[in-house]
Amino acid sequence: MTAEKLIGFERIKHVVDLKLTTPAQCALRASSILYQEQRATVAHHINVPLNPALQLHDPLTLTDYAAPRGTGQSGKFRINSMQAEYSAQAAKFEHVISLEGA
């Protein structure tokens, strides 16, 4: 997905749904598929301190530092996958979270 966004590669997606009987239903389904593809192209991975309250599909708002340290951009995302690492001996409490656009 990310490579497609960077190079501007477009692909055709065919969907066959016998329940769609009117042009309005087809347009609604097409816009839903397009929106889903657009969300999938916006993906981030973040490392944060371990937070057991976070769950899959929770919404998060990320905000970057203002210039010159960062871009100053912000966005809303949903948690797509998580990997937690806890090691008391090494004092490591880390959460790697994969996000997709919301």
Short mmCIF file of N, CA, C and O in Angstrom, two decimals:
data_model
loop_
_atom_site.label_atom_id
_atom_site.label_comp_id
_atom_site.label_asym_id
_atom_site.label_seq_id
_atom_site.Cartn_x
_atom_site.Cartn_y
_atom_site.Cartn_z
N MET A 1 0.81 -1.19 0.00
CA MET A 1 0.00 0.00 0.00
C MET A 1 0.85 1.26 0.00
O MET A 1 0.59 2.17 -0.75
N THR A 2 1.86 1.31 0.85
CA THR A 2 2.68 2.50 0.94
C THR A 2 3.43 2.73 -0.36
O THR A 2 3.53 3.86 -0.83
N ALA A 3 3.93 1.65 -0.97
CA ALA A 3 4.64 1.78 -2.24
C ALA A 3 3.71 2.30 -3.32
O ALA A 3 4.11 3.13 -4.15
N GLU A 4 2.46 1.85 -3.32
CA GLU A 4 1.50 2.34 -4.31
C GLU A 4 1.26 3.83 -4.15
O GLU A 4 1.14 4.56 -5.12
N LYS A 5 1.20 4.29 -2.90
CA LYS A 5 0.98 5.71 -2.65
C LYS A 5 2.17 6.54 -3.12
O LYS A 5 2.00 7.60 -3.71
N LEU A 6 3.39 6.03 -2.87
CA LEU A 6 4.58 6.78 -3.24
C LEU A 6 4.78 6.88 -4.74
O LEU A 6 5.19 7.92 -5.25
N ILE A 7 4.50 5.81 -5.46
CA ILE A 7 4.74 5.84 -6.90
C ILE A 7 3.50 6.23 -7.70
O ILE A 7 3.58 6.39 -8.91
N GLY A 8 2.39 6.40 -7.04
CA GLY A 8 1.17 6.80 -7.73
C GLY A 8 0.56 5.68 -8.55
O GLY A 8 -0.14 5.92 -9.52
N PHE A 9 0.84 4.45 -8.19
CA PHE A 9 0.34 3.28 -8.92
C PHE A 9 -1.14 3.09 -8.61
O PHE A 9 -1.54 3.07 -7.46
N GLU A 10 -1.94 2.97 -9.64
CA GLU A 10 -3.36 2.72 -9.45
C GLU A 10 -3.71 1.34 -9.96
O GLU A 10 -3.13 0.86 -10.92
N ARG A 11 -4.64 0.71 -9.30
CA ARG A 11 -5.07 -0.61 -9.74
C ARG A 11 -6.59 -0.66 -9.75
O ARG A 11 -7.25 0.07 -9.02
N ILE A 12 -7.11 -1.52 -10.56
CA ILE A 12 -8.56 -1.66 -10.67
C ILE A 12 -9.00 -2.79 -9.74
O ILE A 12 -8.38 -3.84 -9.69
N LYS A 13 -10.05 -2.54 -9.01
CA LYS A 13 -10.58 -3.56 -8.10
C LYS A 13 -12.00 -3.91 -8.55
O LYS A 13 -12.85 -3.04 -8.69
N HIS A 14 -12.23 -5.18 -8.79
CA HIS A 14 -13.55 -5.66 -9.19
C HIS A 14 -14.25 -6.26 -7.99
O HIS A 14 -13.67 -7.08 -7.28
N VAL A 15 -15.49 -5.86 -7.78
CA VAL A 15 -16.30 -6.40 -6.70
C VAL A 15 -17.62 -6.87 -7.30
O VAL A 15 -18.29 -6.11 -8.01
N VAL A 16 -17.97 -8.10 -7.03
CA VAL A 16 -19.24 -8.65 -7.51
C VAL A 16 -20.14 -8.86 -6.30
O VAL A 16 -19.79 -9.60 -5.38
N ASP A 17 -21.25 -8.16 -6.29
CA ASP A 17 -22.20 -8.28 -5.18
C ASP A 17 -23.60 -8.34 -5.79
O ASP A 17 -24.10 -7.35 -6.32
N LEU A 18 -24.23 -9.49 -5.73
CA LEU A 18 -25.54 -9.68 -6.35
C LEU A 18 -26.66 -8.96 -5.62
O LEU A 18 -27.76 -8.82 -6.15
N LYS A 19 -26.38 -8.48 -4.41
CA LYS A 19 -27.41 -7.78 -3.64
C LYS A 19 -27.57 -6.33 -4.09
O LYS A 19 -28.56 -5.68 -3.74
N LEU A 20 -26.61 -5.81 -4.85
CA LEU A 20 -26.70 -4.43 -5.33
C LEU A 20 -27.53 -4.41 -6.60
O LEU A 20 -27.17 -5.00 -7.61
N THR A 21 -28.67 -3.70 -6.55
CA THR A 21 -29.59 -3.73 -7.69
C THR A 21 -29.79 -2.36 -8.34
O THR A 21 -30.32 -2.29 -9.44
N THR A 22 -29.37 -1.29 -7.69
CA THR A 22 -29.57 0.05 -8.26
C THR A 22 -28.22 0.76 -8.40
O THR A 22 -27.26 0.42 -7.69
N PRO A 23 -28.15 1.73 -9.30
CA PRO A 23 -26.91 2.50 -9.44
C PRO A 23 -26.51 3.23 -8.15
O PRO A 23 -25.33 3.37 -7.86
N ALA A 24 -27.49 3.68 -7.37
CA ALA A 24 -27.18 4.36 -6.11
C ALA A 24 -26.50 3.41 -5.13
O ALA A 24 -25.55 3.80 -4.44
N GLN A 25 -26.97 2.18 -5.05
CA GLN A 25 -26.34 1.20 -4.16
C GLN A 25 -24.91 0.89 -4.62
O GLN A 25 -24.00 0.76 -3.81
N CYS A 26 -24.72 0.79 -5.93
CA CYS A 26 -23.38 0.53 -6.47
C CYS A 26 -22.44 1.70 -6.17
O CYS A 26 -21.27 1.49 -5.83
N ALA A 27 -22.92 2.92 -6.30
CA ALA A 27 -22.10 4.10 -6.02
C ALA A 27 -21.72 4.15 -4.55
O ALA A 27 -20.58 4.49 -4.20
N LEU A 28 -22.66 3.81 -3.68
CA LEU A 28 -22.37 3.79 -2.25
C LEU A 28 -21.32 2.74 -1.91
O LEU A 28 -20.38 3.00 -1.15
N ARG A 29 -21.44 1.57 -2.50
CA ARG A 29 -20.46 0.50 -2.27
C ARG A 29 -19.09 0.91 -2.82
O ARG A 29 -18.06 0.68 -2.18
N ALA A 30 -19.05 1.53 -3.99
CA ALA A 30 -17.78 1.96 -4.58
C ALA A 30 -17.11 3.02 -3.71
O ALA A 30 -15.89 2.98 -3.51
N SER A 31 -17.87 3.97 -3.19
CA SER A 31 -17.27 5.00 -2.33
C SER A 31 -16.77 4.39 -1.03
O SER A 31 -15.74 4.80 -0.50
N SER A 32 -17.46 3.38 -0.52
CA SER A 32 -17.01 2.70 0.69
C SER A 32 -15.69 1.97 0.45
O SER A 32 -14.78 2.02 1.28
N ILE A 33 -15.56 1.30 -0.67
CA ILE A 33 -14.32 0.59 -1.00
C ILE A 33 -13.18 1.58 -1.21
O ILE A 33 -12.06 1.35 -0.75
N LEU A 34 -13.45 2.69 -1.88
CA LEU A 34 -12.43 3.71 -2.09
C LEU A 34 -11.96 4.30 -0.77
O LEU A 34 -10.76 4.45 -0.54
N TYR A 35 -12.89 4.58 0.14
CA TYR A 35 -12.53 5.12 1.45
C TYR A 35 -11.68 4.12 2.23
O TYR A 35 -10.71 4.49 2.88
N GLN A 36 -12.02 2.85 2.14
CA GLN A 36 -11.26 1.81 2.82
C GLN A 36 -9.83 1.73 2.27
O GLN A 36 -8.87 1.60 3.02
N GLU A 37 -9.67 1.83 0.97
CA GLU A 37 -8.34 1.81 0.35
C GLU A 37 -7.54 3.05 0.75
O GLU A 37 -6.33 2.96 0.99
N GLN A 38 -8.18 4.19 0.83
CA GLN A 38 -7.48 5.42 1.23
C GLN A 38 -6.99 5.32 2.67
O GLN A 38 -5.89 5.76 2.99
N ARG A 39 -7.80 4.76 3.55
CA ARG A 39 -7.38 4.59 4.94
C ARG A 39 -6.20 3.65 5.04
O ARG A 39 -5.30 3.84 5.85
N ALA A 40 -6.19 2.61 4.22
CA ALA A 40 -5.12 1.62 4.28
C ALA A 40 -3.78 2.20 3.80
O ALA A 40 -2.73 1.67 4.15
N THR A 41 -3.80 3.25 3.00
CA THR A 41 -2.54 3.84 2.53
C THR A 41 -1.88 4.71 3.58
O THR A 41 -0.70 5.02 3.45
N VAL A 42 -2.60 5.10 4.61
CA VAL A 42 -2.03 5.92 5.68
C VAL A 42 -1.73 5.00 6.85
O VAL A 42 -2.62 4.59 7.59
N ALA A 43 -0.47 4.61 6.99
CA ALA A 43 -0.08 3.68 8.06
C ALA A 43 1.14 4.22 8.79
O ALA A 43 2.01 4.83 8.19
N HIS A 44 1.17 4.00 10.09
CA HIS A 44 2.28 4.43 10.93
C HIS A 44 2.58 3.34 11.95
O HIS A 44 1.71 2.54 12.30
N HIS A 45 3.81 3.34 12.43
CA HIS A 45 4.22 2.49 13.53
C HIS A 45 4.82 3.40 14.59
O HIS A 45 5.66 4.24 14.28
N ILE A 46 4.38 3.25 15.82
CA ILE A 46 4.91 4.08 16.90
C ILE A 46 5.37 3.19 18.04
O ILE A 46 4.82 2.11 18.26
N ASN A 47 6.38 3.65 18.76
CA ASN A 47 6.86 3.00 19.98
C ASN A 47 6.52 3.90 21.15
O ASN A 47 6.95 5.05 21.18
N VAL A 48 5.76 3.38 22.09
CA VAL A 48 5.34 4.16 23.24
C VAL A 48 5.53 3.32 24.50
O VAL A 48 5.69 2.10 24.42
N PRO A 49 5.51 3.94 25.69
CA PRO A 49 5.55 3.15 26.91
C PRO A 49 4.35 2.21 26.99
O PRO A 49 3.28 2.51 26.46
N LEU A 50 4.54 1.09 27.64
CA LEU A 50 3.49 0.07 27.73
C LEU A 50 2.22 0.65 28.36
O LEU A 50 2.27 1.28 29.40
N ASN A 51 1.10 0.44 27.67
CA ASN A 51 -0.18 0.92 28.16
C ASN A 51 -1.20 -0.20 27.97
O ASN A 51 -1.73 -0.40 26.88
N PRO A 52 -1.51 -0.95 29.02
CA PRO A 52 -2.43 -2.08 28.88
C PRO A 52 -3.87 -1.67 28.61
O PRO A 52 -4.70 -2.50 28.28
N ALA A 53 -4.19 -0.39 28.72
CA ALA A 53 -5.56 0.06 28.46
C ALA A 53 -5.87 0.13 26.97
O ALA A 53 -7.03 0.14 26.59
N LEU A 54 -4.85 0.17 26.12
CA LEU A 54 -5.08 0.25 24.68
C LEU A 54 -5.55 -1.09 24.14
O LEU A 54 -5.06 -2.14 24.55
N GLN A 55 -6.52 -1.04 23.21
CA GLN A 55 -7.05 -2.24 22.60
C GLN A 55 -7.09 -2.05 21.09
O GLN A 55 -7.01 -0.93 20.60
N LEU A 56 -7.25 -3.16 20.38
CA LEU A 56 -7.36 -3.08 18.92
C LEU A 56 -8.54 -2.22 18.52
O LEU A 56 -9.59 -2.24 19.16
N HIS A 57 -8.36 -1.46 17.47
CA HIS A 57 -9.38 -0.58 16.88
C HIS A 57 -9.70 0.64 17.73
O HIS A 57 -10.67 1.35 17.44
N ASP A 58 -8.93 0.89 18.78
CA ASP A 58 -9.11 2.12 19.55
C ASP A 58 -8.65 3.31 18.69
O ASP A 58 -7.67 3.21 17.98
N PRO A 59 -9.35 4.44 18.76
CA PRO A 59 -8.90 5.62 18.02
C PRO A 59 -7.80 6.35 18.78
O PRO A 59 -7.82 6.43 20.01
N LEU A 60 -6.82 6.86 18.04
CA LEU A 60 -5.74 7.66 18.60
C LEU A 60 -5.55 8.91 17.77
O LEU A 60 -5.72 8.88 16.56
N THR A 61 -5.19 9.99 18.42
CA THR A 61 -4.82 11.21 17.70
C THR A 61 -3.34 11.45 17.95
O THR A 61 -2.90 11.55 19.08
N LEU A 62 -2.56 11.50 16.86
CA LEU A 62 -1.12 11.76 16.96
C LEU A 62 -0.83 13.18 16.53
O LEU A 62 -1.37 13.66 15.53
N THR A 63 0.04 13.84 17.27
CA THR A 63 0.46 15.19 16.93
C THR A 63 1.97 15.25 16.98
O THR A 63 2.58 14.88 17.98
N ASP A 64 2.58 15.70 15.89
CA ASP A 64 4.03 15.82 15.81
C ASP A 64 4.47 17.15 16.41
O ASP A 64 3.69 18.09 16.52
N TYR A 65 5.74 17.22 16.82
CA TYR A 65 6.29 18.47 17.32
C TYR A 65 6.21 19.56 16.26
O TYR A 65 6.21 19.28 15.06
N ALA A 66 6.15 20.81 16.71
CA ALA A 66 6.16 21.93 15.77
C ALA A 66 7.57 22.09 15.19
O ALA A 66 8.55 21.59 15.75
N ALA A 67 7.67 22.79 14.07
CA ALA A 67 8.97 23.04 13.44
C ALA A 67 9.84 23.82 14.39
O ALA A 67 9.34 24.61 15.18
N PRO A 68 11.10 23.66 14.44
CA PRO A 68 11.98 22.89 13.56
C PRO A 68 12.17 21.44 13.99
O PRO A 68 12.81 20.68 13.27
N ARG A 69 11.65 21.01 15.13
CA ARG A 69 11.84 19.63 15.58
C ARG A 69 11.00 18.63 14.81
O ARG A 69 11.37 17.48 14.67
N GLY A 70 9.84 19.03 14.35
CA GLY A 70 8.94 18.11 13.67
C GLY A 70 8.19 18.81 12.55
O GLY A 70 8.56 19.89 12.10
N THR A 71 7.10 18.18 12.13
CA THR A 71 6.32 18.71 11.02
C THR A 71 5.14 19.55 11.48
O THR A 71 4.58 20.31 10.70
N GLY A 72 4.72 19.37 12.73
CA GLY A 72 3.56 20.10 13.23
C GLY A 72 2.25 19.51 12.76
O GLY A 72 1.19 20.07 13.01
N GLN A 73 2.28 18.37 12.09
CA GLN A 73 1.07 17.74 11.58
C GLN A 73 0.42 16.87 12.64
O GLN A 73 1.08 16.38 13.56
N SER A 74 -0.87 16.67 12.49
CA SER A 74 -1.59 15.77 13.39
C SER A 74 -2.56 14.94 12.55
O SER A 74 -2.89 15.30 11.43
N GLY A 75 -3.00 13.84 13.11
CA GLY A 75 -3.93 12.98 12.39
C GLY A 75 -4.63 12.03 13.33
O GLY A 75 -4.19 11.81 14.46
N LYS A 76 -5.74 11.49 12.86
CA LYS A 76 -6.52 10.53 13.64
C LYS A 76 -6.31 9.15 13.02
O LYS A 76 -6.39 8.99 11.81
N PHE A 77 -6.07 8.16 13.88
CA PHE A 77 -5.76 6.81 13.43
C PHE A 77 -6.48 5.79 14.28
O PHE A 77 -6.99 6.10 15.35
N ARG A 78 -6.50 4.55 13.80
CA ARG A 78 -7.03 3.42 14.56
C ARG A 78 -5.92 2.40 14.73
O ARG A 78 -5.10 2.20 13.84
N ILE A 79 -5.92 1.72 15.88
CA ILE A 79 -4.92 0.70 16.15
C ILE A 79 -5.24 -0.53 15.31
O ILE A 79 -6.33 -1.09 15.39
N ASN A 80 -4.25 -0.93 14.51
CA ASN A 80 -4.40 -2.07 13.62
C ASN A 80 -3.79 -3.33 14.23
O ASN A 80 -4.33 -4.42 14.11
N SER A 81 -2.64 -3.20 14.88
CA SER A 81 -2.01 -4.31 15.58
C SER A 81 -1.09 -3.76 16.67
O SER A 81 -0.66 -2.61 16.60
N MET A 82 -0.81 -4.60 17.65
CA MET A 82 0.04 -4.17 18.77
C MET A 82 0.98 -5.30 19.16
O MET A 82 0.65 -6.48 19.01
N GLN A 83 2.14 -4.90 19.65
CA GLN A 83 3.09 -5.86 20.20
C GLN A 83 3.66 -5.24 21.46
O GLN A 83 4.26 -4.17 21.42
N ALA A 84 3.48 -5.90 22.58
CA ALA A 84 3.96 -5.39 23.87
C ALA A 84 5.17 -6.20 24.33
O ALA A 84 5.22 -7.41 24.13
N GLU A 85 6.11 -5.49 24.93
CA GLU A 85 7.30 -6.16 25.48
C GLU A 85 7.50 -5.67 26.90
O GLU A 85 7.62 -4.47 27.15
N TYR A 86 7.51 -6.63 27.83
CA TYR A 86 7.67 -6.31 29.24
C TYR A 86 8.80 -7.16 29.81
O TYR A 86 8.77 -8.39 29.73
N SER A 87 9.80 -6.50 30.34
CA SER A 87 10.92 -7.20 30.96
C SER A 87 11.31 -6.41 32.21
O SER A 87 11.93 -5.35 32.11
N ALA A 88 10.94 -6.92 33.39
CA ALA A 88 11.23 -6.21 34.63
C ALA A 88 12.73 -6.16 34.90
O ALA A 88 13.25 -5.16 35.40
N GLN A 89 13.47 -7.23 34.55
CA GLN A 89 14.91 -7.27 34.81
C GLN A 89 15.65 -6.22 33.98
O GLN A 89 16.60 -5.61 34.44
N ALA A 90 15.21 -6.01 32.75
CA ALA A 90 15.88 -5.05 31.87
C ALA A 90 15.20 -3.68 31.91
O ALA A 90 15.60 -2.77 31.19
N ALA A 91 14.16 -3.55 32.72
CA ALA A 91 13.38 -2.30 32.81
C ALA A 91 12.90 -1.86 31.43
O ALA A 91 13.03 -0.72 31.04
N LYS A 92 12.33 -2.81 30.71
CA LYS A 92 11.83 -2.52 29.37
C LYS A 92 10.31 -2.68 29.36
O LYS A 92 9.79 -3.76 29.63
N PHE A 93 9.62 -1.60 29.10
CA PHE A 93 8.16 -1.58 29.06
C PHE A 93 7.77 -0.86 27.78
O PHE A 93 7.59 0.34 27.77
N GLU A 94 7.68 -1.59 26.69
CA GLU A 94 7.51 -0.96 25.38
C GLU A 94 6.30 -1.52 24.65
O GLU A 94 5.97 -2.69 24.76
N HIS A 95 5.67 -0.66 23.91
CA HIS A 95 4.50 -0.99 23.10
C HIS A 95 4.80 -0.56 21.67
O HIS A 95 5.07 0.61 21.42
N VAL A 96 4.77 -1.47 20.72
CA VAL A 96 4.90 -1.13 19.31
C VAL A 96 3.51 -1.23 18.72
O VAL A 96 2.90 -2.30 18.72
N ILE A 97 3.00 -0.11 18.23
CA ILE A 97 1.62 -0.05 17.75
C ILE A 97 1.61 0.28 16.26
O ILE A 97 2.26 1.24 15.83
N SER A 98 0.88 -0.50 15.49
CA SER A 98 0.68 -0.22 14.07
C SER A 98 -0.67 0.46 13.90
O SER A 98 -1.68 0.00 14.44
N LEU A 99 -0.67 1.56 13.17
CA LEU A 99 -1.89 2.37 13.02
C LEU A 99 -2.26 2.48 11.55
O LEU A 99 -1.41 2.44 10.67
N GLU A 100 -3.54 2.68 11.30
CA GLU A 100 -4.01 3.03 9.95
C GLU A 100 -4.94 4.22 10.07
O GLU A 100 -5.52 4.47 11.12
N GLY A 101 -5.03 4.99 9.01
CA GLY A 101 -5.84 6.21 9.03
C GLY A 101 -7.30 5.94 9.37
O GLY A 101 -7.86 4.91 9.03
N ALA A 102 -7.89 6.87 10.07
CA ALA A 102 -9.29 6.72 10.48
C ALA A 102 -10.18 7.65 9.69
O ALA A 102 -9.78 8.61 9.13
#
